[in-house]
mmCIF file of C-alpha atoms in Angstrom:
data_model
loop_
_atom_site.group_PDB
_atom_site.id
_atom_site.type_symbol
_atom_site.label_atom_id
_atom_site.label_comp_id
_atom_site.label_asym_id
_atom_site.label_seq_id
_atom_site.Cartn_x
_atom_site.Cartn_y
_atom_site.Cartn_z
ATOM 1 C CA MET F 1 131.792 56.450 38.986
ATOM 2 C CA ARG F 2 129.212 58.848 37.650
ATOM 3 C CA SER F 3 129.900 62.507 37.008
ATOM 4 C CA ILE F 4 130.344 64.834 39.973
ATOM 5 C CA ALA F 5 129.621 68.558 40.111
ATOM 6 C CA ILE F 6 133.167 69.746 39.530
ATOM 7 C CA ARG F 7 133.567 67.473 36.472
ATOM 8 C CA ARG F 8 130.188 68.511 35.016
ATOM 9 C CA THR F 9 131.019 72.193 35.309
ATOM 10 C CA ALA F 10 134.465 71.756 33.790
ATOM 11 C CA LEU F 11 133.101 69.747 30.883
ATOM 12 C CA ALA F 12 130.441 72.362 30.158
ATOM 13 C CA ALA F 13 132.991 75.175 30.290
ATOM 14 C CA THR F 14 135.396 73.301 28.029
ATOM 15 C CA ALA F 15 132.689 72.478 25.497
ATOM 16 C CA ALA F 16 131.773 76.148 25.279
ATOM 17 C CA CYS F 17 135.388 77.147 24.775
ATOM 18 C CA VAL F 18 136.050 74.502 22.122
ATOM 19 C CA ALA F 19 133.047 75.818 20.184
ATOM 20 C CA LEU F 20 134.620 79.249 20.261
ATOM 21 C CA LEU F 21 138.243 78.364 19.446
ATOM 22 C CA ALA F 22 138.383 80.872 16.619
ATOM 23 C CA THR F 23 137.867 83.706 19.074
ATOM 24 C CA ALA F 24 139.715 82.054 21.975
ATOM 25 C CA CYS F 25 136.577 82.039 24.156
ATOM 26 C CA GLY F 26 135.932 85.734 23.663
ATOM 27 C CA GLY F 27 137.984 88.751 24.620
ATOM 28 C CA SER F 28 139.983 88.324 27.784
ATOM 29 C CA ASP F 29 141.562 91.748 27.890
ATOM 30 C CA SER F 30 138.541 93.423 29.460
ATOM 31 C CA GLY F 31 138.678 93.972 33.175
ATOM 32 C CA SER F 32 141.680 94.562 35.326
ATOM 33 C CA GLY F 33 144.187 91.867 36.236
ATOM 34 C CA SER F 34 144.317 90.911 39.875
ATOM 35 C CA GLY F 35 147.772 89.429 40.250
ATOM 36 C CA ASP F 36 148.662 92.051 42.878
ATOM 37 C CA LYS F 37 147.825 91.196 46.464
ATOM 38 C CA GLY F 38 145.549 93.588 48.308
ATOM 39 C CA ALA F 39 147.710 93.215 51.397
ATOM 40 C CA ASP F 40 150.764 91.247 52.476
ATOM 41 C CA ALA F 41 150.040 87.896 54.100
ATOM 42 C CA LYS F 42 150.440 88.226 57.840
ATOM 43 C CA GLY F 43 151.771 85.705 60.322
ATOM 44 C CA LYS F 44 149.440 83.473 62.246
ATOM 45 C CA GLU F 45 150.603 84.872 65.570
ATOM 46 C CA SER F 46 149.787 88.487 64.739
ATOM 47 C CA ALA F 47 146.446 87.423 63.253
ATOM 48 C CA ALA F 48 145.590 85.517 66.418
ATOM 49 C CA ALA F 49 146.346 88.593 68.504
ATOM 50 C CA LYS F 50 143.694 90.652 66.725
ATOM 51 C CA PRO F 51 140.051 90.669 67.865
ATOM 52 C CA ALA F 52 137.669 88.578 65.785
ATOM 53 C CA ALA F 53 136.654 90.414 62.619
ATOM 54 C CA LYS F 54 133.015 91.243 61.995
ATOM 55 C CA ALA F 55 131.106 89.105 59.504
ATOM 56 C CA LEU F 56 129.985 90.764 56.287
ATOM 57 C CA THR F 57 126.327 91.081 55.413
ATOM 58 C CA ALA F 58 124.996 88.963 52.541
ATOM 59 C CA ASP F 59 125.018 92.014 50.253
ATOM 60 C CA GLU F 60 128.569 92.932 51.267
ATOM 61 C CA LEU F 61 129.700 89.375 50.614
ATOM 62 C CA GLU F 62 128.197 89.402 47.113
ATOM 63 C CA LYS F 63 130.030 92.648 46.351
ATOM 64 C CA ALA F 64 133.278 91.205 47.719
ATOM 65 C CA ALA F 65 133.013 87.997 45.688
ATOM 66 C CA LEU F 66 134.846 87.802 42.362
ATOM 67 C CA ALA F 67 133.011 89.116 39.312
ATOM 68 C CA GLN F 68 133.660 89.155 35.581
ATOM 69 C CA GLY F 69 136.687 91.324 34.825
ATOM 70 C CA ASP F 70 138.377 90.795 38.208
ATOM 71 C CA VAL F 71 140.892 88.233 36.912
ATOM 72 C CA LYS F 72 142.517 88.720 33.524
ATOM 73 C CA GLY F 73 142.168 85.761 31.189
ATOM 74 C CA HIS F 74 139.303 84.207 33.169
ATOM 75 C CA LYS F 75 135.532 84.031 32.813
ATOM 76 C CA ILE F 76 133.649 84.432 36.108
ATOM 77 C CA ALA F 77 129.986 83.784 36.848
ATOM 78 C CA LYS F 78 127.717 82.763 39.693
ATOM 79 C CA ALA F 79 127.662 78.986 40.009
ATOM 80 C CA ALA F 80 124.807 77.408 38.059
ATOM 81 C CA ALA F 81 122.105 75.760 40.156
ATOM 82 C CA LYS F 82 122.618 72.426 38.366
ATOM 83 C CA ASP F 83 126.262 72.350 39.492
ATOM 84 C CA ILE F 84 125.564 73.012 43.168
ATOM 85 C CA ILE F 85 125.570 70.207 45.709
ATOM 86 C CA ALA F 86 124.253 71.171 49.141
ATOM 87 C CA LYS F 87 126.318 70.547 52.255
ATOM 88 C CA LYS F 88 123.547 68.355 53.690
ATOM 89 C CA ASP F 89 123.936 66.042 50.693
ATOM 90 C CA ILE F 90 127.660 65.422 51.299
ATOM 91 C CA LYS F 91 128.560 62.651 53.761
ATOM 92 C CA ALA F 92 132.138 61.606 54.591
ATOM 93 C CA GLU F 93 133.002 58.213 56.039
ATOM 94 C CA LYS F 94 135.166 59.938 58.677
ATOM 95 C CA GLU F 95 133.888 63.048 60.435
ATOM 96 C CA VAL F 96 137.347 64.636 60.426
ATOM 97 C CA CYS F 97 137.384 64.426 56.614
ATOM 98 C CA ALA F 98 133.973 66.090 56.175
ATOM 99 C CA PRO F 99 135.272 69.692 55.837
ATOM 100 C CA PHE F 100 137.628 68.533 53.084
ATOM 101 C CA ALA F 101 134.829 66.781 51.202
ATOM 102 C CA ASN F 102 132.637 69.879 51.508
ATOM 103 C CA ALA F 103 135.381 72.139 50.159
ATOM 104 C CA LEU F 104 136.109 69.773 47.261
ATOM 105 C CA MET F 105 132.464 69.974 46.228
ATOM 106 C CA GLY F 106 132.213 73.748 46.658
ATOM 107 C CA ALA F 107 129.938 73.544 49.698
ATOM 108 C CA GLU F 108 130.042 75.369 53.028
ATOM 109 C CA VAL F 109 132.773 74.624 55.546
ATOM 110 C CA GLY F 110 131.487 75.239 59.053
ATOM 111 C CA ASP F 111 128.463 77.495 59.511
ATOM 112 C CA PRO F 112 128.876 80.787 57.635
ATOM 113 C CA ALA F 113 126.542 83.705 58.348
ATOM 114 C CA ALA F 114 126.343 84.290 54.572
ATOM 115 C CA PHE F 115 127.598 82.209 51.655
ATOM 116 C CA THR F 116 127.991 82.486 47.883
ATOM 117 C CA ARG F 117 129.550 80.535 45.016
ATOM 118 C CA ARG F 118 131.339 81.415 41.778
ATOM 119 C CA THR F 119 132.605 79.413 38.822
ATOM 120 C CA VAL F 120 135.893 80.691 37.395
ATOM 121 C CA VAL F 121 137.155 79.350 34.056
ATOM 122 C CA SER F 122 140.557 80.152 32.575
ATOM 123 C CA GLU F 123 140.704 80.906 28.854
ATOM 124 C CA PRO F 124 143.004 78.971 26.486
ATOM 125 C CA LYS F 125 146.201 80.756 25.570
ATOM 126 C CA LYS F 126 145.624 82.357 22.162
ATOM 127 C CA ASP F 127 149.184 81.719 20.945
ATOM 128 C CA SER F 128 148.792 77.974 21.533
ATOM 129 C CA LEU F 129 145.456 77.850 19.730
ATOM 130 C CA LYS F 130 146.974 79.523 16.653
ATOM 131 C CA ASP F 131 149.564 76.763 16.298
ATOM 132 C CA SER F 132 147.638 74.986 13.535
ATOM 133 C CA ALA F 133 150.811 73.270 12.253
ATOM 134 C CA ASP F 134 150.669 70.886 15.194
ATOM 135 C CA THR F 135 147.109 69.593 15.458
ATOM 136 C CA GLU F 136 147.776 67.461 18.536
ATOM 137 C CA LYS F 137 149.372 70.366 20.368
ATOM 138 C CA ALA F 138 146.525 72.700 19.425
ATOM 139 C CA PHE F 139 143.939 70.127 20.556
ATOM 140 C CA LYS F 140 145.663 69.693 23.918
ATOM 141 C CA ALA F 141 145.932 73.466 24.314
ATOM 142 C CA ALA F 142 142.184 73.769 23.713
ATOM 143 C CA PHE F 143 141.566 71.565 26.763
ATOM 144 C CA ASP F 144 144.169 73.318 28.910
ATOM 145 C CA ILE F 145 141.377 75.049 30.808
ATOM 146 C CA THR F 146 141.280 75.223 34.587
ATOM 147 C CA THR F 147 137.828 75.412 36.142
ATOM 148 C CA THR F 148 137.701 76.611 39.739
ATOM 149 C CA GLN F 149 134.714 76.319 42.038
ATOM 150 C CA LEU F 150 134.956 79.242 44.465
ATOM 151 C CA ALA F 151 132.962 78.925 47.680
ATOM 152 C CA LEU F 152 132.979 82.085 49.801
ATOM 153 C CA GLY F 153 131.535 82.478 53.260
ATOM 154 C CA THR F 154 131.625 85.088 56.017
ATOM 155 C CA TYR F 155 131.559 84.054 59.657
ATOM 156 C CA ASP F 156 130.752 85.326 63.124
ATOM 157 C CA GLY F 157 133.440 85.026 65.785
ATOM 158 C CA LYS F 158 136.390 82.868 64.752
ATOM 159 C CA GLY F 159 134.483 80.747 62.250
ATOM 160 C CA ALA F 160 136.744 81.676 59.339
ATOM 161 C CA GLU F 161 139.896 80.769 61.273
ATOM 162 C CA GLU F 162 138.312 77.523 62.428
ATOM 163 C CA SER F 163 137.448 76.634 58.824
ATOM 164 C CA VAL F 164 141.101 76.888 57.753
ATOM 165 C CA THR F 165 142.113 74.849 60.790
ATOM 166 C CA ALA F 166 139.512 72.177 60.004
ATOM 167 C CA LEU F 167 140.859 71.783 56.466
ATOM 168 C CA ARG F 168 144.462 71.634 57.680
ATOM 169 C CA THR F 169 143.505 68.921 60.155
ATOM 170 C CA ALA F 170 141.613 66.979 57.492
ATOM 171 C CA GLY F 171 144.515 67.352 55.062
ATOM 172 C CA THR F 172 146.751 65.625 57.601
ATOM 173 C CA GLU F 173 144.376 63.079 59.120
ATOM 174 C CA CYS F 174 142.883 62.040 55.767
ATOM 175 C CA ALA F 175 146.078 62.220 53.676
ATOM 176 C CA GLY F 176 145.952 58.494 52.908
ATOM 177 C CA GLY F 177 142.521 58.845 51.309
ATOM 178 C CA PHE F 178 138.859 58.510 52.254
ATOM 179 C CA THR F 179 135.454 58.041 50.684
ATOM 180 C CA PHE F 180 132.372 60.235 50.746
ATOM 181 C CA THR F 181 129.048 60.540 48.997
ATOM 182 C CA ALA F 182 127.855 63.654 47.176
ATOM 183 C CA ALA F 183 124.175 63.770 46.232
ATOM 184 C CA GLY F 184 124.090 59.999 46.637
ATOM 185 C CA GLU F 185 127.127 59.329 44.419
ATOM 186 C CA LYS F 186 130.097 57.627 46.042
ATOM 187 C CA GLN F 187 133.411 59.435 45.600
ATOM 188 C CA LYS F 188 136.903 58.258 46.475
ATOM 189 C CA VAL F 189 139.825 60.454 47.477
ATOM 190 C CA GLY F 190 143.001 58.490 46.861
ATOM 191 C CA LYS F 191 145.735 60.705 48.237
ATOM 192 C CA ILE F 192 146.169 64.233 49.598
ATOM 193 C CA THR F 193 149.489 66.032 49.212
ATOM 194 C CA GLU F 194 150.214 69.438 50.712
ATOM 195 C CA ALA F 195 151.085 72.267 48.303
ATOM 196 C CA GLN F 196 152.488 75.744 48.894
ATOM 197 C CA VAL F 197 150.429 78.931 48.634
ATOM 198 C CA GLU F 198 150.480 82.439 50.127
ATOM 199 C CA ALA F 199 147.355 84.595 50.120
ATOM 200 C CA GLY F 200 145.211 86.629 52.466
ATOM 201 C CA GLU F 201 145.898 86.440 56.190
ATOM 202 C CA ASP F 202 146.145 82.658 56.175
ATOM 203 C CA ALA F 203 146.111 80.049 53.427
ATOM 204 C CA ALA F 204 146.795 76.376 52.764
ATOM 205 C CA ALA F 205 146.680 74.197 49.655
ATOM 206 C CA TRP F 206 146.676 70.573 48.578
ATOM 207 C CA THR F 207 146.844 68.371 45.484
ATOM 208 C CA VAL F 208 144.095 65.757 45.666
ATOM 209 C CA GLU F 209 143.658 62.519 43.713
ATOM 210 C CA LEU F 210 139.922 62.083 43.199
ATOM 211 C CA GLY F 211 138.260 59.028 41.682
ATOM 212 C CA GLU F 212 139.813 55.851 40.373
ATOM 213 C CA GLY F 213 140.465 54.042 37.114
ATOM 214 C CA LYS F 214 139.325 55.938 34.013
ATOM 215 C CA ASP F 215 137.512 58.471 36.199
ATOM 216 C CA LYS F 216 140.659 59.411 38.119
ATOM 217 C CA LEU F 217 141.510 63.094 38.096
ATOM 218 C CA GLN F 218 143.586 65.590 39.996
ATOM 219 C CA VAL F 219 142.047 68.443 41.966
ATOM 220 C CA LYS F 220 143.833 71.432 43.465
ATOM 221 C CA LEU F 221 142.222 72.652 46.679
ATOM 222 C CA VAL F 222 143.058 75.987 48.330
ATOM 223 C CA ALA F 223 141.740 77.353 51.634
ATOM 224 C CA MET F 224 142.140 81.076 52.277
ATOM 225 C CA ARG F 225 141.061 83.418 55.083
ATOM 226 C CA GLN F 226 140.839 87.193 54.972
ATOM 227 C CA GLY F 227 139.297 88.838 58.019
ATOM 228 C CA ALA F 228 136.015 87.133 58.908
ATOM 229 C CA SER F 229 135.699 85.553 55.459
ATOM 230 C CA PHE F 230 136.852 82.128 54.310
ATOM 231 C CA ALA F 231 137.108 80.923 50.722
ATOM 232 C CA SER F 232 137.778 77.499 49.272
ATOM 233 C CA PHE F 233 138.937 77.021 45.684
ATOM 234 C CA SER F 234 138.435 73.574 44.149
ATOM 235 C CA ALA F 235 140.107 73.443 40.721
ATOM 236 C CA MET F 236 140.640 70.904 37.959
ATOM 237 C CA ASN F 237 142.164 70.965 34.496
ATOM 238 C CA LEU F 238 140.805 68.639 31.794
ATOM 239 C CA ALA F 239 144.114 68.484 29.934
ATOM 240 C CA ALA F 240 145.656 66.921 33.053
ATOM 241 C CA ALA F 241 142.734 64.601 33.884
ATOM 242 C CA GLY F 242 143.096 60.846 33.704
ATOM 243 C CA VAL F 243 146.707 60.829 32.507
ATOM 244 C CA GLY F 244 148.538 61.636 35.717
ATOM 245 C CA GLY F 245 149.202 65.145 34.486
ATOM 246 C CA ASP F 246 149.777 68.090 36.741
ATOM 247 C CA PHE F 247 148.659 71.706 36.575
ATOM 248 C CA GLU F 248 149.231 74.862 38.561
ATOM 249 C CA LEU F 249 147.235 76.123 41.510
ATOM 250 C CA PRO F 250 144.668 78.807 40.560
ATOM 251 C CA THR F 251 146.931 81.389 42.198
ATOM 252 C CA ALA F 252 145.670 84.415 40.262
ATOM 253 C CA VAL F 253 142.092 83.586 41.281
ATOM 254 C CA VAL F 254 143.019 83.118 44.943
ATOM 255 C CA GLU F 255 145.013 86.353 45.093
ATOM 256 C CA ALA F 256 142.255 88.302 43.347
ATOM 257 C CA GLN F 257 139.662 87.122 45.866
ATOM 258 C CA ALA F 258 141.965 87.946 48.788
ATOM 259 C CA ALA F 259 142.468 91.445 47.381
ATOM 260 C CA LYS F 260 138.714 92.091 47.097
ATOM 261 C CA LEU F 261 138.211 91.005 50.699
ATOM 262 C CA ALA F 262 141.099 93.092 52.077
#
């Protein structure tokens, strides 16, 4: 299997960080941490009782999207053009699985009125990098970098709610795996397992096995709705790739985006 967008971006981010090990990928203390939630997550019933929220304008969405300094210990930038795969170039073998494939690749889910993408890269822990006495441990720590593709859209009507629902349905109906093509490259999802997350007004998460053989890797996928906006977070960690390793959900990133949208 050839490289896919999420792997290319993660590799590029990791290479940059490895080249800057002496400075731990630059200063991470600038900007405010966003571990605090902008608002408590509300129940589905109360959310359903509210009138549909109004979609943001394209400019409002850009201002609401994460920016450098919004999440402590992370580098944030607009997604590079070379790492973007358009929704029209993603085809799932089963229609019900299509929203899941789109979210995995950082593409639109549904039909947003405005849409933007960000790449969020966690920085290696400085204490681990300083452990020069254990070369193997230091090397592994250098690759303990989680890259998250954030796809953020704002919707008219109930589009944001429907996007979360579509991913929940796909997570159940396609749990045993499915195949899809992205920019002409065939991709295989082996298994989808539900994970636990709380953020925004509604959220869901999954651990996804993507690829096979030597190209097998684990992806964490989070879907989150706040008002008329829906965000998907597709994350991978190179230290956990190909060896059956696990890593945490990009919770700080998800909560920070929910807070900016609140």
